[in-house]
PDB file of C-alpha atoms in Angstrom:
ATOM      1  CA  MET E   1     -68.814 -42.950 -15.950  1.00 54.00           C
ATOM      2  CA  ALA E   2     -71.067 -45.361 -17.811  1.00 58.00           C
ATOM      3  CA  GLN E   3     -71.311 -44.385 -21.490  1.00 81.00           C
ATOM      4  CA  ASP E   4     -74.452 -46.141 -22.719  1.00 90.00           C
ATOM      5  CA  SER E   5     -77.458 -43.879 -22.142  1.00 93.00           C
ATOM      6  CA  SER E   6     -79.835 -46.810 -22.670  1.00 93.00           C
ATOM      7  CA  LEU E   7     -78.778 -48.139 -19.232  1.00 93.00           C
ATOM      8  CA  PRO E   8     -79.990 -46.877 -15.847  1.00 94.00           C
ATOM      9  CA  ALA E   9     -76.394 -46.802 -14.548  1.00 94.00           C
ATOM     10  CA  PHE E  10     -75.562 -44.027 -17.036  1.00 95.00           C
ATOM     11  CA  TRP E  11     -78.182 -41.752 -15.450  1.00 94.00           C
ATOM     12  CA  ASP E  12     -77.662 -42.940 -11.861  1.00 95.00           C
ATOM     13  CA  GLN E  13     -74.011 -41.878 -12.028  1.00 95.00           C
ATOM     14  CA  ARG E  14     -74.857 -38.449 -13.414  1.00 94.00           C
ATOM     15  CA  TYR E  15     -77.487 -37.783 -10.755  1.00 94.00           C
ATOM     16  CA  GLU E  16     -75.141 -39.013  -8.026  1.00 94.00           C
ATOM     17  CA  GLN E  17     -72.395 -36.684  -9.262  1.00 94.00           C
ATOM     18  CA  GLY E  18     -74.672 -33.724  -9.949  1.00 91.00           C
ATOM     19  CA  VAL E  19     -73.948 -33.706 -13.702  1.00 92.00           C
ATOM     20  CA  THR E  20     -77.496 -32.894 -14.860  1.00 93.00           C
ATOM     21  CA  PRO E  21     -77.389 -30.004 -17.380  1.00 90.00           C
ATOM     22  CA  TRP E  22     -80.759 -31.099 -18.824  1.00 90.00           C
ATOM     23  CA  GLU E  23     -82.542 -30.327 -15.532  1.00 90.00           C
ATOM     24  CA  GLY E  24     -84.103 -27.019 -14.585  1.00 82.00           C
ATOM     25  CA  ALA E  25     -86.474 -26.280 -17.460  1.00 83.00           C
ATOM     26  CA  ALA E  26     -89.985 -25.111 -16.673  1.00 80.00           C
ATOM     27  CA  GLY E  27     -93.225 -25.089 -18.585  1.00 84.00           C
ATOM     28  CA  ASP E  28     -93.501 -21.978 -20.726  1.00 88.00           C
ATOM     29  CA  GLU E  29     -96.692 -20.179 -21.701  1.00 89.00           C
ATOM     30  CA  GLN E  30     -97.428 -22.204 -24.856  1.00 91.00           C
ATOM     31  CA  MET E  31     -97.035 -25.489 -22.978  1.00 93.00           C
ATOM     32  CA  ARG E  32     -99.189 -24.342 -20.072  1.00 93.00           C
ATOM     33  CA  GLN E  33    -101.896 -23.076 -22.422  1.00 94.00           C
ATOM     34  CA  PHE E  34    -101.977 -26.344 -24.334  1.00 97.00           C
ATOM     35  CA  PHE E  35    -102.395 -28.522 -21.250  1.00 97.00           C
ATOM     36  CA  ALA E  36    -104.848 -26.097 -19.646  1.00 95.00           C
ATOM     37  CA  GLY E  37    -106.956 -26.556 -22.804  1.00 97.00           C
ATOM     38  CA  LEU E  38    -107.259 -30.321 -22.368  1.00 98.00           C
ATOM     39  CA  GLU E  39    -110.161 -31.900 -20.521  1.00 96.00           C
ATOM     40  CA  PRO E  40    -109.748 -31.699 -16.723  1.00 94.00           C
ATOM     41  CA  ASP E  41    -108.237 -34.882 -15.271  1.00 95.00           C
ATOM     42  CA  SER E  42    -106.700 -35.891 -18.602  1.00 98.00           C
ATOM     43  CA  LYS E  43    -104.170 -38.670 -18.074  1.00 98.00           C
ATOM     44  CA  VAL E  44    -100.629 -37.562 -18.897  1.00 98.00           C
ATOM     45  CA  LEU E  45     -97.502 -39.739 -18.945  1.00 98.00           C
ATOM     46  CA  LEU E  46     -94.116 -38.124 -18.344  1.00 98.00           C
ATOM     47  CA  PRO E  47     -91.432 -40.652 -19.365  1.00 98.00           C
ATOM     48  CA  GLY E  48     -87.865 -40.055 -18.249  1.00 97.00           C
ATOM     49  CA  CYS E  49     -89.178 -37.612 -15.661  1.00 97.00           C
ATOM     50  CA  GLY E  50     -85.806 -37.013 -13.997  1.00 96.00           C
ATOM     51  CA  SER E  51     -86.298 -34.899 -10.881  1.00 95.00           C
ATOM     52  CA  ALA E  52     -89.905 -34.207 -11.988  1.00 95.00           C
ATOM     53  CA  ALA E  53     -89.639 -30.432 -12.474  1.00 94.00           C
ATOM     54  CA  ASP E  54     -92.498 -30.515 -15.006  1.00 95.00           C
ATOM     55  CA  VAL E  55     -94.929 -32.382 -12.779  1.00 96.00           C
ATOM     56  CA  PRO E  56     -96.126 -29.459 -10.584  1.00 95.00           C
ATOM     57  CA  TRP E  57     -97.187 -27.257 -13.488  1.00 95.00           C
ATOM     58  CA  LEU E  58     -98.867 -30.197 -15.239  1.00 96.00           C
ATOM     59  CA  LEU E  59    -100.822 -30.856 -12.035  1.00 96.00           C
ATOM     60  CA  SER E  60    -101.749 -27.182 -11.759  1.00 94.00           C
ATOM     61  CA  ALA E  61    -103.173 -27.433 -15.304  1.00 95.00           C
ATOM     62  CA  GLY E  62    -105.585 -30.062 -13.945  1.00 96.00           C
ATOM     63  CA  MET E  63    -103.844 -33.150 -15.323  1.00 97.00           C
ATOM     64  CA  GLN E  64    -103.549 -36.607 -13.750  1.00 97.00           C
ATOM     65  CA  VAL E  65     -99.814 -37.255 -14.047  1.00 98.00           C
ATOM     66  CA  ASP E  66     -97.913 -40.538 -14.196  1.00 97.00           C
ATOM     67  CA  ALA E  67     -94.168 -39.861 -13.968  1.00 97.00           C
ATOM     68  CA  ILE E  68     -91.605 -42.599 -14.577  1.00 98.00           C
ATOM     69  CA  ASP E  69     -87.862 -42.942 -14.863  1.00 97.00           C
ATOM     70  CA  PHE E  70     -85.695 -46.046 -14.962  1.00 96.00           C
ATOM     71  CA  SER E  71     -82.938 -44.351 -12.951  1.00 97.00           C
ATOM     72  CA  HIS E  72     -83.169 -45.088  -9.240  1.00 96.00           C
ATOM     73  CA  GLU E  73     -81.339 -41.853  -8.444  1.00 96.00           C
ATOM     74  CA  ALA E  74     -83.695 -39.755 -10.590  1.00 97.00           C
ATOM     75  CA  VAL E  75     -86.755 -41.304  -8.960  1.00 97.00           C
ATOM     76  CA  LYS E  76     -85.271 -40.694  -5.515  1.00 96.00           C
ATOM     77  CA  ARG E  77     -84.944 -36.974  -6.304  1.00 96.00           C
ATOM     78  CA  ALA E  78     -88.385 -36.846  -7.905  1.00 96.00           C
ATOM     79  CA  ARG E  79     -89.936 -38.505  -4.851  1.00 96.00           C
ATOM     80  CA  GLN E  80     -88.490 -35.780  -2.614  1.00 95.00           C
ATOM     81  CA  ALA E  81     -89.753 -33.044  -4.954  1.00 93.00           C
ATOM     82  CA  LEU E  82     -93.246 -34.531  -5.133  1.00 95.00           C
ATOM     83  CA  LEU E  83     -93.921 -35.155  -1.437  1.00 94.00           C
ATOM     84  CA  GLY E  84     -97.637 -34.705  -0.849  1.00 92.00           C
ATOM     85  CA  SER E  85     -98.329 -34.537  -4.586  1.00 94.00           C
ATOM     86  CA  THR E  86    -101.184 -36.322  -6.345  1.00 96.00           C
ATOM     87  CA  ALA E  87     -98.854 -37.464  -9.136  1.00 97.00           C
ATOM     88  CA  ARG E  88     -98.112 -41.170  -9.461  1.00 97.00           C
ATOM     89  CA  LEU E  89     -94.354 -41.740  -9.569  1.00 97.00           C
ATOM     90  CA  TRP E  90     -92.514 -44.999  -9.996  1.00 96.00           C
ATOM     91  CA  GLN E  91     -89.298 -46.489 -11.311  1.00 97.00           C
ATOM     92  CA  ALA E  92     -89.981 -48.150 -14.646  1.00 97.00           C
ATOM     93  CA  ASP E  93     -88.585 -48.810 -18.083  1.00 97.00           C
ATOM     94  CA  PHE E  94     -90.719 -46.930 -20.628  1.00 97.00           C
ATOM     95  CA  PHE E  95     -90.319 -49.763 -23.130  1.00 96.00           C
ATOM     96  CA  ALA E  96     -91.636 -52.330 -20.651  1.00 95.00           C
ATOM     97  CA  LEU E  97     -94.869 -50.449 -19.891  1.00 95.00           C
ATOM     98  CA  GLN E  98     -98.027 -52.379 -20.640  1.00 90.00           C
ATOM     99  CA  ALA E  99     -99.269 -51.521 -24.146  1.00 84.00           C
ATOM    100  CA  ASP E 100    -102.550 -50.015 -23.003  1.00 82.00           C
ATOM    101  CA  ALA E 101    -103.804 -46.988 -24.956  1.00 80.00           C
ATOM    102  CA  HIS E 102    -105.226 -45.085 -22.010  1.00 90.00           C
ATOM    103  CA  TYR E 103    -103.172 -41.877 -21.964  1.00 98.00           C
ATOM    104  CA  ASP E 104    -104.631 -38.642 -23.275  1.00 98.00           C
ATOM    105  CA  ALA E 105    -101.170 -37.130 -23.647  1.00 98.00           C
ATOM    106  CA  ILE E 106     -97.500 -38.007 -23.351  1.00 98.00           C
ATOM    107  CA  PHE E 107     -95.267 -35.101 -22.380  1.00 98.00           C
ATOM    108  CA  GLU E 108     -91.902 -35.302 -24.143  1.00 97.00           C
ATOM    109  CA  ARG E 109     -89.048 -33.432 -22.457  1.00 94.00           C
ATOM    110  CA  ALA E 110     -85.447 -34.460 -23.088  1.00 92.00           C
ATOM    111  CA  PHE E 111     -86.459 -38.128 -23.263  1.00 97.00           C
ATOM    112  CA  LEU E 112     -86.190 -38.945 -26.966  1.00 97.00           C
ATOM    113  CA  CYS E 113     -82.900 -37.055 -27.292  1.00 96.00           C
ATOM    114  CA  ALA E 114     -81.521 -39.004 -24.308  1.00 95.00           C
ATOM    115  CA  LEU E 115     -82.121 -42.307 -26.075  1.00 96.00           C
ATOM    116  CA  PRO E 116     -79.574 -43.727 -28.506  1.00 95.00           C
ATOM    117  CA  PRO E 117     -81.049 -43.492 -32.035  1.00 95.00           C
ATOM    118  CA  ARG E 118     -81.171 -47.304 -32.254  1.00 95.00           C
ATOM    119  CA  LEU E 119     -84.129 -47.088 -29.828  1.00 97.00           C
ATOM    120  CA  TRP E 120     -86.105 -44.395 -31.644  1.00 97.00           C
ATOM    121  CA  GLU E 121     -88.215 -46.837 -33.646  1.00 96.00           C
ATOM    122  CA  SER E 122     -89.136 -48.586 -30.397  1.00 97.00           C
ATOM    123  CA  TYR E 123     -89.982 -45.187 -28.876  1.00 97.00           C
ATOM    124  CA  THR E 124     -92.356 -44.397 -31.746  1.00 97.00           C
ATOM    125  CA  HIS E 125     -94.009 -47.801 -31.438  1.00 96.00           C
ATOM    126  CA  LYS E 126     -94.457 -47.515 -27.660  1.00 96.00           C
ATOM    127  CA  VAL E 127     -95.836 -43.957 -27.839  1.00 97.00           C
ATOM    128  CA  SER E 128     -98.366 -45.174 -30.418  1.00 96.00           C
ATOM    129  CA  GLN E 129     -99.397 -48.035 -28.119  1.00 96.00           C
ATOM    130  CA  LEU E 130     -99.807 -45.868 -25.017  1.00 97.00           C
ATOM    131  CA  LEU E 131    -101.839 -43.016 -26.520  1.00 97.00           C
ATOM    132  CA  ARG E 132    -105.547 -43.260 -27.189  1.00 96.00           C
ATOM    133  CA  THR E 133    -106.770 -42.253 -30.649  1.00 96.00           C
ATOM    134  CA  GLY E 134    -106.986 -38.472 -30.635  1.00 97.00           C
ATOM    135  CA  GLY E 135    -104.409 -38.217 -27.839  1.00 98.00           C
ATOM    136  CA  PHE E 136    -101.312 -36.038 -28.029  1.00 98.00           C
ATOM    137  CA  LEU E 137     -97.556 -36.489 -28.052  1.00 98.00           C
ATOM    138  CA  ALA E 138     -96.762 -32.978 -26.867  1.00 98.00           C
ATOM    139  CA  GLY E 139     -93.490 -31.570 -25.722  1.00 96.00           C
ATOM    140  CA  VAL E 140     -90.037 -30.320 -26.464  1.00 95.00           C
ATOM    141  CA  PHE E 141     -87.962 -31.888 -29.224  1.00 97.00           C
ATOM    142  CA  PHE E 142     -84.230 -31.310 -29.793  1.00 96.00           C
ATOM    143  CA  LEU E 143     -83.689 -30.490 -33.476  1.00 97.00           C
ATOM    144  CA  ALA E 144     -79.976 -30.451 -34.210  1.00 94.00           C
ATOM    145  CA  ASP E 145     -77.352 -32.109 -36.376  1.00 91.00           C
ATOM    146  CA  LYS E 146     -75.810 -33.932 -33.430  1.00 86.00           C
ATOM    147  CA  PRO E 147     -75.374 -37.674 -34.017  1.00 83.00           C
ATOM    148  CA  LYS E 148     -73.275 -38.105 -30.856  1.00 86.00           C
ATOM    149  CA  GLY E 149     -74.951 -37.660 -27.532  1.00 86.00           C
ATOM    150  CA  PRO E 150     -76.787 -37.494 -25.366  1.00 93.00           C
ATOM    151  CA  PRO E 151     -78.440 -35.289 -26.288  1.00 94.00           C
ATOM    152  CA  TYR E 152     -78.885 -36.886 -29.708  1.00 95.00           C
ATOM    153  CA  GLY E 153     -80.244 -34.507 -32.309  1.00 94.00           C
ATOM    154  CA  THR E 154     -82.913 -35.218 -34.863  1.00 96.00           C
ATOM    155  CA  SER E 155     -84.657 -33.255 -37.615  1.00 97.00           C
ATOM    156  CA  LEU E 156     -88.247 -32.370 -38.356  1.00 97.00           C
ATOM    157  CA  ALA E 157     -88.045 -34.487 -41.514  1.00 97.00           C
ATOM    158  CA  ASP E 158     -86.870 -37.495 -39.479  1.00 97.00           C
ATOM    159  CA  LEU E 159     -89.663 -37.001 -36.943  1.00 97.00           C
ATOM    160  CA  HIS E 160     -92.206 -36.917 -39.768  1.00 98.00           C
ATOM    161  CA  GLN E 161     -90.711 -40.108 -41.208  1.00 96.00           C
ATOM    162  CA  ARG E 162     -91.035 -41.839 -37.837  1.00 96.00           C
ATOM    163  CA  LEU E 163     -94.406 -40.481 -36.698  1.00 97.00           C
ATOM    164  CA  ASP E 164     -96.363 -40.267 -39.962  1.00 96.00           C
ATOM    165  CA  PRO E 165     -98.915 -41.713 -40.699  1.00 90.00           C
ATOM    166  CA  SER E 166     -99.866 -42.537 -37.074  1.00 95.00           C
ATOM    167  CA  PHE E 167     -99.640 -38.872 -36.022  1.00 98.00           C
ATOM    168  CA  SER E 168    -100.462 -35.462 -37.425  1.00 98.00           C
ATOM    169  CA  LEU E 169     -98.238 -32.502 -36.497  1.00 98.00           C
ATOM    170  CA  LEU E 170    -100.413 -29.658 -35.189  1.00 98.00           C
ATOM    171  CA  THR E 171     -97.802 -27.268 -33.773  1.00 97.00           C
ATOM    172  CA  CYS E 172     -94.060 -26.653 -34.169  1.00 97.00           C
ATOM    173  CA  GLN E 173     -92.598 -23.524 -32.544  1.00 95.00           C
ATOM    174  CA  PRO E 174     -89.185 -22.598 -31.113  1.00 93.00           C
ATOM    175  CA  VAL E 175     -88.921 -22.689 -27.333  1.00 92.00           C
ATOM    176  CA  ALA E 176     -87.934 -19.247 -26.106  1.00 80.00           C
ATOM    177  CA  ALA E 177     -86.710 -20.191 -22.632  1.00 76.00           C
ATOM    178  CA  ALA E 178     -84.544 -23.229 -23.374  1.00 77.00           C
ATOM    179  CA  ILE E 179     -81.835 -24.232 -20.921  1.00 81.00           C
ATOM    180  CA  PRO E 180     -78.235 -23.729 -22.136  1.00 82.00           C
ATOM    181  CA  VAL E 181     -77.538 -27.334 -23.205  1.00 84.00           C
ATOM    182  CA  PHE E 182     -80.474 -27.126 -25.655  1.00 89.00           C
ATOM    183  CA  ALA E 183     -80.456 -23.388 -26.425  1.00 84.00           C
ATOM    184  CA  GLY E 184     -81.777 -22.463 -29.855  1.00 88.00           C
ATOM    185  CA  LYS E 185     -82.527 -26.064 -30.767  1.00 93.00           C
ATOM    186  CA  GLU E 186     -85.649 -26.910 -28.753  1.00 94.00           C
ATOM    187  CA  TYR E 187     -89.044 -26.905 -30.439  1.00 96.00           C
ATOM    188  CA  TRP E 188     -92.455 -27.195 -28.825  1.00 96.00           C
ATOM    189  CA  MET E 189     -94.466 -29.689 -30.867  1.00 98.00           C
ATOM    190  CA  VAL E 190     -97.905 -31.203 -30.609  1.00 98.00           C
ATOM    191  CA  TRP E 191     -98.525 -34.434 -32.547  1.00 98.00           C
ATOM    192  CA  GLN E 192    -102.027 -35.891 -32.495  1.00 98.00           C
ATOM    193  CA  ARG E 193    -102.555 -39.655 -32.539  1.00 97.00           C
ATOM    194  CA  LEU E 194    -104.622 -40.717 -35.531  1.00 96.00           C
ATOM    195  CA  ALA E 195    -106.819 -43.786 -35.849  1.00 91.00           C
ATOM    196  CA  ASN E 196    -105.008 -46.822 -37.256  1.00 75.00           C
TER     197      ASN E 196
END
C-alpha cells in the first residue's frame, strides 16, 4: 500500500481494501449542541470528509455543509451516503481551495492527524484563510505522543503554538464516545478566529 498520507493514492487504497478504522464516529451531544447554537444556515466546511458520516447530523443542526476529500474512493462512498442530501460534495485538495474567508465554521474530524506534520503549518494557514473573523475551527483533535502515523499525534501546547494568536481556544473536553483507534485521546475543541 502507498505509505505517504499526503497523497490521494494512500487513502484510495485503504478505502478500496476496507481498511478504514477512522470511520464510524458520530456527532456526540457537545458537538450537536455547539452547531445547533450557530446561526441557521451557517456555512460549514468538512475537509477530509471520508464517507461523510458527519454530514447528516451537521445538516440536521441547520448548517449548509461543504464536504471535500481528495480521495476519489472516499468521495465515491460519500456520494452514495449523501444521495438526495443538500450538502455540497466534491473531490478537492484542501490546500488548493480558494483563499476566501466565507466559512462560519470548519469541522475538524481526523483530518489534521491524517496529515504528515510537515503540512501542519500549511493547514493552519489555510484554515485561517477560509474562516471569517469570528468563525470557528471546531472539532475533534487527536492529542497523543505519536510521531508516526497516521494518525499523527499532537499536543495542546503545539496546537496553541500553531493557532495562537489567530485563534482563541474556547472549549477543550475529552470525547466520551471515541472510536477504538482514537480512544482516550480525542478532544472536542472550539477555536474562534480572531481579527488579524
